[in-house]
PDB file of C-alpha atoms in Angstrom:
ATOM      1  CA  LEU A   1     -44.301-303.154 -24.313  1.00 65.00           C
ATOM      2  CA  ALA A   2     -44.657-306.131 -21.121  1.00 61.00           C
ATOM      3  CA  ALA A   3     -43.664-308.916 -24.262  1.00 67.00           C
ATOM      4  CA  GLY A   4     -40.151-306.366 -24.471  1.00 72.00           C
ATOM      5  CA  LEU A   5     -39.058-306.016 -21.598  1.00 64.00           C
ATOM      6  CA  LEU A   6     -39.561-309.936 -21.189  1.00 66.00           C
ATOM      7  CA  ALA A   7     -37.728-310.407 -23.967  1.00 73.00           C
ATOM      8  CA  LEU A   8     -34.257-309.362 -21.823  1.00 74.00           C
ATOM      9  CA  PHE A   9     -35.475-312.477 -19.617  1.00 72.00           C
ATOM     10  CA  PRO A  10     -33.616-316.059 -20.081  1.00 78.00           C
ATOM     11  CA  ALA A  11     -36.492-317.955 -20.933  1.00 76.00           C
ATOM     12  CA  HIS A  12     -36.021-319.695 -17.560  1.00 76.00           C
ATOM     13  CA  GLN A  13     -36.954-316.407 -15.721  1.00 76.00           C
ATOM     14  CA  ARG A  14     -39.441-315.545 -17.879  1.00 69.00           C
ATOM     15  CA  ALA A  15     -42.324-317.802 -15.955  1.00 75.00           C
ATOM     16  CA  ILE A  16     -40.862-315.311 -12.644  1.00 77.00           C
ATOM     17  CA  ALA A  17     -40.470-312.232 -14.781  1.00 67.00           C
ATOM     18  CA  THR A  18     -44.050-312.541 -16.581  1.00 72.00           C
ATOM     19  CA  ALA A  19     -45.413-312.404 -12.722  1.00 73.00           C
ATOM     20  CA  GLY A  20     -43.265-309.213 -11.727  1.00 75.00           C
ATOM     21  CA  VAL A  21     -43.634-307.190 -15.189  1.00 70.00           C
ATOM     22  CA  GLY A  22     -47.224-307.702 -14.813  1.00 74.00           C
ATOM     23  CA  GLY A  23     -47.868-307.250 -12.030  1.00 77.00           C
ATOM     24  CA  ALA A  24     -45.879-303.459 -11.965  1.00 77.00           C
ATOM     25  CA  LEU A  25     -46.899-302.266 -14.545  1.00 75.00           C
ATOM     26  CA  ALA A  26     -51.192-303.022 -12.886  1.00 77.00           C
ATOM     27  CA  THR A  27     -49.530-301.120  -9.554  1.00 81.00           C
ATOM     28  CA  LEU A  28     -48.450-298.174 -12.323  1.00 77.00           C
ATOM     29  CA  ALA A  29     -52.394-298.051 -14.021  1.00 74.00           C
ATOM     30  CA  LEU A  30     -53.619-298.034 -10.218  1.00 70.00           C
ATOM     31  CA  VAL A  31     -51.302-294.929  -8.939  1.00 68.00           C
ATOM     32  CA  LEU A  32     -52.306-293.942 -12.480  1.00 65.00           C
ATOM     33  CA  LEU A  33     -55.296-293.962 -12.551  1.00 62.00           C
ATOM     34  CA  PHE A  34     -56.034-292.714  -8.268  1.00 56.00           C
ATOM     35  CA  GLY A  35     -53.713-290.693  -8.012  1.00 62.00           C
ATOM     36  CA  VAL A  36     -53.585-288.851 -11.657  1.00 59.00           C
ATOM     37  CA  LEU A  37     -56.972-289.496 -13.387  1.00 53.00           C
ATOM     38  CA  ARG A  38     -60.117-288.849 -11.057  1.00 48.00           C
ATOM     39  CA  PRO A  39     -58.129-286.309  -8.792  1.00 48.00           C
ATOM     40  CA  ALA A  40     -57.710-284.663 -11.772  1.00 48.00           C
ATOM     41  CA  TYR A  41     -61.584-284.567 -12.844  1.00 47.00           C
ATOM     42  CA  ALA A  42     -63.354-285.030 -10.041  1.00 46.00           C
ATOM     43  CA  PHE A  43     -66.594-283.058  -9.378  1.00 49.00           C
ATOM     44  CA  GLY A  44     -67.355-280.867  -6.433  1.00 63.00           C
ATOM     45  CA  PHE A  45     -71.439-280.672  -6.742  1.00 72.00           C
ATOM     46  CA  SER A  46     -73.370-284.192  -6.512  1.00 78.00           C
ATOM     47  CA  PRO A  47     -75.963-284.555  -8.527  1.00 78.00           C
ATOM     48  CA  THR A  48     -79.684-283.437  -7.448  1.00 82.00           C
ATOM     49  CA  TRP A  49     -80.871-286.192  -6.298  1.00 80.00           C
ATOM     50  CA  SER A  50     -78.723-286.165  -3.802  1.00 84.00           C
ATOM     51  CA  LEU A  51     -81.034-283.752  -1.539  1.00 87.00           C
ATOM     52  CA  TRP A  52     -83.146-286.773  -1.426  1.00 84.00           C
ATOM     53  CA  LEU A  53     -80.436-288.966   0.813  1.00 83.00           C
ATOM     54  CA  ALA A  54     -80.723-285.573   4.259  1.00 89.00           C
ATOM     55  CA  PRO A  55     -81.857-287.610   6.864  1.00 91.00           C
ATOM     56  CA  ASN A  56     -83.307-283.577   7.941  1.00 95.00           C
ATOM     57  CA  ARG A  57     -84.959-281.589   5.677  1.00 94.00           C
ATOM     58  CA  VAL A  58     -84.549-278.114   6.170  1.00 95.00           C
ATOM     59  CA  GLN A  59     -84.785-274.623   3.566  1.00 95.00           C
ATOM     60  CA  SER A  60     -83.239-271.803   4.469  1.00 96.00           C
ATOM     61  CA  ASP A  61     -81.868-269.883   2.222  1.00 97.00           C
ATOM     62  CA  PHE A  62     -78.714-267.392   2.860  1.00 97.00           C
ATOM     63  CA  GLY A  63     -78.809-263.952   1.521  1.00 96.00           C
ATOM     64  CA  GLY A  64     -80.641-265.607  -2.211  1.00 95.00           C
ATOM     65  CA  MET A  65     -77.337-267.901  -3.037  1.00 96.00           C
ATOM     66  CA  LEU A  66     -76.736-270.481  -0.714  1.00 97.00           C
ATOM     67  CA  GLY A  67     -80.189-272.942   0.051  1.00 97.00           C
ATOM     68  CA  LEU A  68     -79.570-275.589   3.063  1.00 97.00           C
ATOM     69  CA  ARG A  69     -81.773-277.899   2.585  1.00 97.00           C
ATOM     70  CA  GLY A  70     -80.941-280.360   4.942  1.00 96.00           C
ATOM     71  CA  TYR A  71     -78.381-281.932   6.790  1.00 96.00           C
ATOM     72  CA  GLU A  72     -77.116-285.431   9.563  1.00 96.00           C
ATOM     73  CA  THR A  73     -75.776-284.809  13.012  1.00 96.00           C
ATOM     74  CA  ARG A  74     -73.495-288.063  15.046  1.00 95.00           C
ATOM     75  CA  VAL A  75     -71.743-287.841  17.494  1.00 95.00           C
ATOM     76  CA  SER A  76     -69.078-289.964  18.453  1.00 93.00           C
ATOM     77  CA  ASP A  77     -65.035-289.966  19.067  1.00 91.00           C
ATOM     78  CA  GLY A  78     -65.265-285.838  20.939  1.00 92.00           C
ATOM     79  CA  ARG A  79     -66.942-284.954  17.889  1.00 95.00           C
ATOM     80  CA  VAL A  80     -70.409-283.752  16.545  1.00 96.00           C
ATOM     81  CA  ARG A  81     -69.923-285.401  12.574  1.00 96.00           C
ATOM     82  CA  LEU A  82     -71.851-282.179  10.581  1.00 96.00           C
ATOM     83  CA  THR A  83     -72.895-282.875   6.591  1.00 94.00           C
ATOM     84  CA  LEU A  84     -74.836-279.597   5.455  1.00 95.00           C
ATOM     85  CA  PHE A  85     -76.638-280.230   2.381  1.00 95.00           C
ATOM     86  CA  TRP A  86     -76.619-277.275   0.065  1.00 96.00           C
ATOM     87  CA  GLN A  87     -77.524-276.396  -3.130  1.00 96.00           C
ATOM     88  CA  ALA A  88     -76.876-272.483  -5.104  1.00 96.00           C
ATOM     89  CA  ILE A  89     -79.980-270.308  -6.309  1.00 96.00           C
ATOM     90  CA  ARG A  90     -77.832-268.668  -7.749  1.00 95.00           C
ATOM     91  CA  ALA A  91     -74.078-268.068  -8.548  1.00 94.00           C
ATOM     92  CA  PRO A  92     -73.270-266.765  -5.604  1.00 94.00           C
ATOM     93  CA  ASP A  93     -70.969-263.531  -6.104  1.00 93.00           C
ATOM     94  CA  PHE A  94     -67.828-264.255  -3.500  1.00 94.00           C
ATOM     95  CA  ASP A  95     -66.742-266.974  -2.183  1.00 94.00           C
ATOM     96  CA  TYR A  96     -68.508-267.371   1.091  1.00 96.00           C
ATOM     97  CA  SER A  97     -68.087-268.460   4.859  1.00 97.00           C
ATOM     98  CA  THR A  98     -69.852-270.714   6.808  1.00 97.00           C
ATOM     99  CA  PHE A  99     -70.234-271.553  11.066  1.00 98.00           C
ATOM    100  CA  ALA A 100     -71.587-274.525  12.893  1.00 98.00           C
ATOM    101  CA  HIS A 101     -71.735-273.176  16.116  1.00 98.00           C
ATOM    102  CA  LEU A 102     -72.801-275.180  18.839  1.00 97.00           C
ATOM    103  CA  VAL A 103     -74.887-274.290  21.905  1.00 97.00           C
ATOM    104  CA  ASP A 104     -75.360-274.600  25.242  1.00 95.00           C
ATOM    105  CA  ALA A 105     -78.980-274.384  26.915  1.00 94.00           C
ATOM    106  CA  SER A 106     -77.588-271.072  27.964  1.00 95.00           C
ATOM    107  CA  GLY A 107     -77.030-269.438  24.268  1.00 95.00           C
ATOM    108  CA  GLN A 108     -73.611-269.801  25.168  1.00 96.00           C
ATOM    109  CA  VAL A 109     -71.209-271.180  21.571  1.00 97.00           C
ATOM    110  CA  ARG A 110     -69.284-273.689  23.255  1.00 96.00           C
ATOM    111  CA  ALA A 111     -67.288-275.018  20.363  1.00 96.00           C
ATOM    112  CA  GLN A 112     -67.597-273.657  16.702  1.00 96.00           C
ATOM    113  CA  ALA A 113     -65.958-274.938  12.217  1.00 96.00           C
ATOM    114  CA  ASP A 114     -65.667-272.324  10.158  1.00 96.00           C
ATOM    115  CA  GLN A 115     -65.231-272.996   6.694  1.00 94.00           C
ATOM    116  CA  GLY A 116     -66.184-272.984   3.371  1.00 93.00           C
ATOM    117  CA  PRO A 117     -68.637-274.750   1.934  1.00 92.00           C
ATOM    118  CA  GLY A 118     -67.351-277.604  -0.029  1.00 88.00           C
ATOM    119  CA  LYS A 119     -64.295-276.896   0.742  1.00 88.00           C
ATOM    120  CA  ASN A 120     -63.758-280.516   1.907  1.00 81.00           C
ATOM    121  CA  VAL A 121     -64.193-280.882  -2.658  1.00 83.00           C
ATOM    122  CA  ASP A 122     -62.798-278.491  -3.616  1.00 85.00           C
ATOM    123  CA  TYR A 123     -65.652-276.194  -4.805  1.00 89.00           C
ATOM    124  CA  THR A 124     -66.242-273.327  -2.215  1.00 89.00           C
ATOM    125  CA  PRO A 125     -69.380-271.483  -3.594  1.00 93.00           C
ATOM    126  CA  ALA A 126     -67.733-268.776  -6.080  1.00 92.00           C
ATOM    127  CA  LYS A 127     -67.267-272.358  -8.291  1.00 92.00           C
ATOM    128  CA  TRP A 128     -71.292-272.832  -7.665  1.00 93.00           C
ATOM    129  CA  GLN A 129     -74.042-272.208 -10.896  1.00 93.00           C
ATOM    130  CA  PRO A 130     -77.315-272.124 -10.246  1.00 94.00           C
ATOM    131  CA  GLU A 131     -78.532-275.751  -9.403  1.00 93.00           C
ATOM    132  CA  ASP A 132     -75.524-277.182  -7.987  1.00 93.00           C
ATOM    133  CA  VAL A 133     -75.684-279.210  -5.166  1.00 94.00           C
ATOM    134  CA  VAL A 134     -72.329-279.278  -2.869  1.00 93.00           C
ATOM    135  CA  ILE A 135     -72.258-282.289   0.907  1.00 93.00           C
ATOM    136  CA  ASP A 136     -69.950-280.066   3.315  1.00 93.00           C
ATOM    137  CA  ARG A 137     -68.556-282.406   5.328  1.00 93.00           C
ATOM    138  CA  ARG A 138     -66.902-281.041   8.756  1.00 94.00           C
ATOM    139  CA  GLU A 139     -66.428-281.786  12.160  1.00 95.00           C
ATOM    140  CA  ILE A 140     -66.932-279.581  15.235  1.00 96.00           C
ATOM    141  CA  THR A 141     -64.348-280.945  18.566  1.00 95.00           C
ATOM    142  CA  LEU A 142     -66.070-280.796  21.901  1.00 94.00           C
ATOM    143  CA  PRO A 143     -64.508-279.594  24.657  1.00 93.00           C
ATOM    144  CA  PRO A 144     -64.010-282.303  27.216  1.00 92.00           C
ATOM    145  CA  ASP A 145     -66.131-280.850  29.966  1.00 92.00           C
ATOM    146  CA  ALA A 146     -69.591-280.175  26.861  1.00 91.00           C
ATOM    147  CA  HIS A 147     -72.253-283.224  28.216  1.00 91.00           C
ATOM    148  CA  GLY A 148     -75.705-283.006  27.418  1.00 93.00           C
ATOM    149  CA  ASP A 149     -78.458-281.091  24.642  1.00 95.00           C
ATOM    150  CA  PHE A 150     -76.634-279.128  22.441  1.00 97.00           C
ATOM    151  CA  GLN A 151     -78.367-276.834  19.354  1.00 97.00           C
ATOM    152  CA  ILE A 152     -76.203-276.110  16.293  1.00 97.00           C
ATOM    153  CA  ASN A 153     -76.301-272.909  15.183  1.00 98.00           C
ATOM    154  CA  ILE A 154     -75.734-272.672  10.654  1.00 98.00           C
ATOM    155  CA  GLY A 155     -74.163-269.380   9.010  1.00 98.00           C
ATOM    156  CA  ALA A 156     -72.887-267.492   5.914  1.00 98.00           C
ATOM    157  CA  TYR A 157     -70.935-265.073   5.559  1.00 98.00           C
ATOM    158  CA  ASN A 158     -68.464-262.761   3.867  1.00 97.00           C
ATOM    159  CA  TYR A 159     -64.795-263.397   5.835  1.00 95.00           C
ATOM    160  CA  ALA A 160     -62.965-260.370   4.263  1.00 95.00           C
ATOM    161  CA  THR A 161     -65.552-258.643   6.369  1.00 96.00           C
ATOM    162  CA  GLY A 162     -67.937-261.251   9.172  1.00 96.00           C
ATOM    163  CA  ALA A 163     -71.295-259.849   7.625  1.00 97.00           C
ATOM    164  CA  ARG A 164     -72.954-262.174   7.452  1.00 98.00           C
ATOM    165  CA  LEU A 165     -75.793-263.170   4.836  1.00 97.00           C
ATOM    166  CA  SER A 166     -79.514-262.615   5.344  1.00 97.00           C
ATOM    167  CA  VAL A 167     -82.226-264.991   5.783  1.00 97.00           C
ATOM    168  CA  THR A 168     -84.642-266.321   4.988  1.00 96.00           C
ATOM    169  CA  GLY A 169     -87.209-268.933   5.745  1.00 90.00           C
ATOM    170  CA  ALA A 170     -89.357-272.089   4.686  1.00 86.00           C
ATOM    171  CA  THR A 171     -91.825-268.641   3.288  1.00 87.00           C
ATOM    172  CA  GLY A 172     -89.600-266.999   2.256  1.00 87.00           C
ATOM    173  CA  ALA A 173     -90.055-264.534   6.183  1.00 89.00           C
ATOM    174  CA  PRO A 174     -87.216-262.463   6.980  1.00 90.00           C
ATOM    175  CA  ALA A 175     -85.724-265.516  10.091  1.00 91.00           C
ATOM    176  CA  GLY A 176     -82.537-263.462  10.869  1.00 94.00           C
ATOM    177  CA  ASP A 177     -79.361-264.323   9.879  1.00 96.00           C
ATOM    178  CA  PHE A 178     -78.506-267.834  11.223  1.00 97.00           C
ATOM    179  CA  VAL A 179     -80.812-270.966  11.284  1.00 96.00           C
ATOM    180  CA  ALA A 180     -81.097-272.819  14.176  1.00 96.00           C
ATOM    181  CA  LEU A 181     -80.789-276.692  13.485  1.00 96.00           C
ATOM    182  CA  PRO A 182     -84.391-278.476  14.322  1.00 94.00           C
ATOM    183  CA  GLY A 183     -83.211-280.874  16.962  1.00 91.00           C
ATOM    184  CA  LYS A 184     -80.663-280.735  19.526  1.00 94.00           C
ATOM    185  CA  VAL A 185     -77.536-282.732  19.734  1.00 94.00           C
ATOM    186  CA  ARG A 186     -77.373-284.719  23.485  1.00 93.00           C
ATOM    187  CA  VAL A 187     -73.737-285.274  23.892  1.00 91.00           C
ATOM    188  CA  PRO A 188     -73.401-288.159  27.034  1.00 88.00           C
TER     189      PRO A 188
END
């Protein structure tokens, strides 16, 4: 293709044309690779070993389908950046949503972020297969007057009915309809 295009130029302009045609073809190749092929073949789930990357481990199961296996929190720029490590216990029967509530010392929900786990990678629960690992990232925008220590509660629910999934802890005992992540998030 490049040789054919270069034949269109006079001999004294071929050196400049070579650089231009080569650059244009390289740009086209990169656009096709990263703009077309990569998104078309992107995987929403992560390898099982990615659970090792979770800095904080938890063992909570929601409705016997969604397993919360770890999390990470960071506070910056007026937001809590939350990464949740999910694992499918069995194929979910619905495209469940999850909530992350930022709760103050008095028990008031001060901020929240609801979304389907895996939405950020277009791999929501209805697509999950047993043992799939999904790393779910979300941000909770802090109210301007939020300062101090906060608890983060995680739950899963049917967005069509609002019904929450029941939670079982590491021992298999019922634990209500949400999980309070261990530790507190400090907002300066």
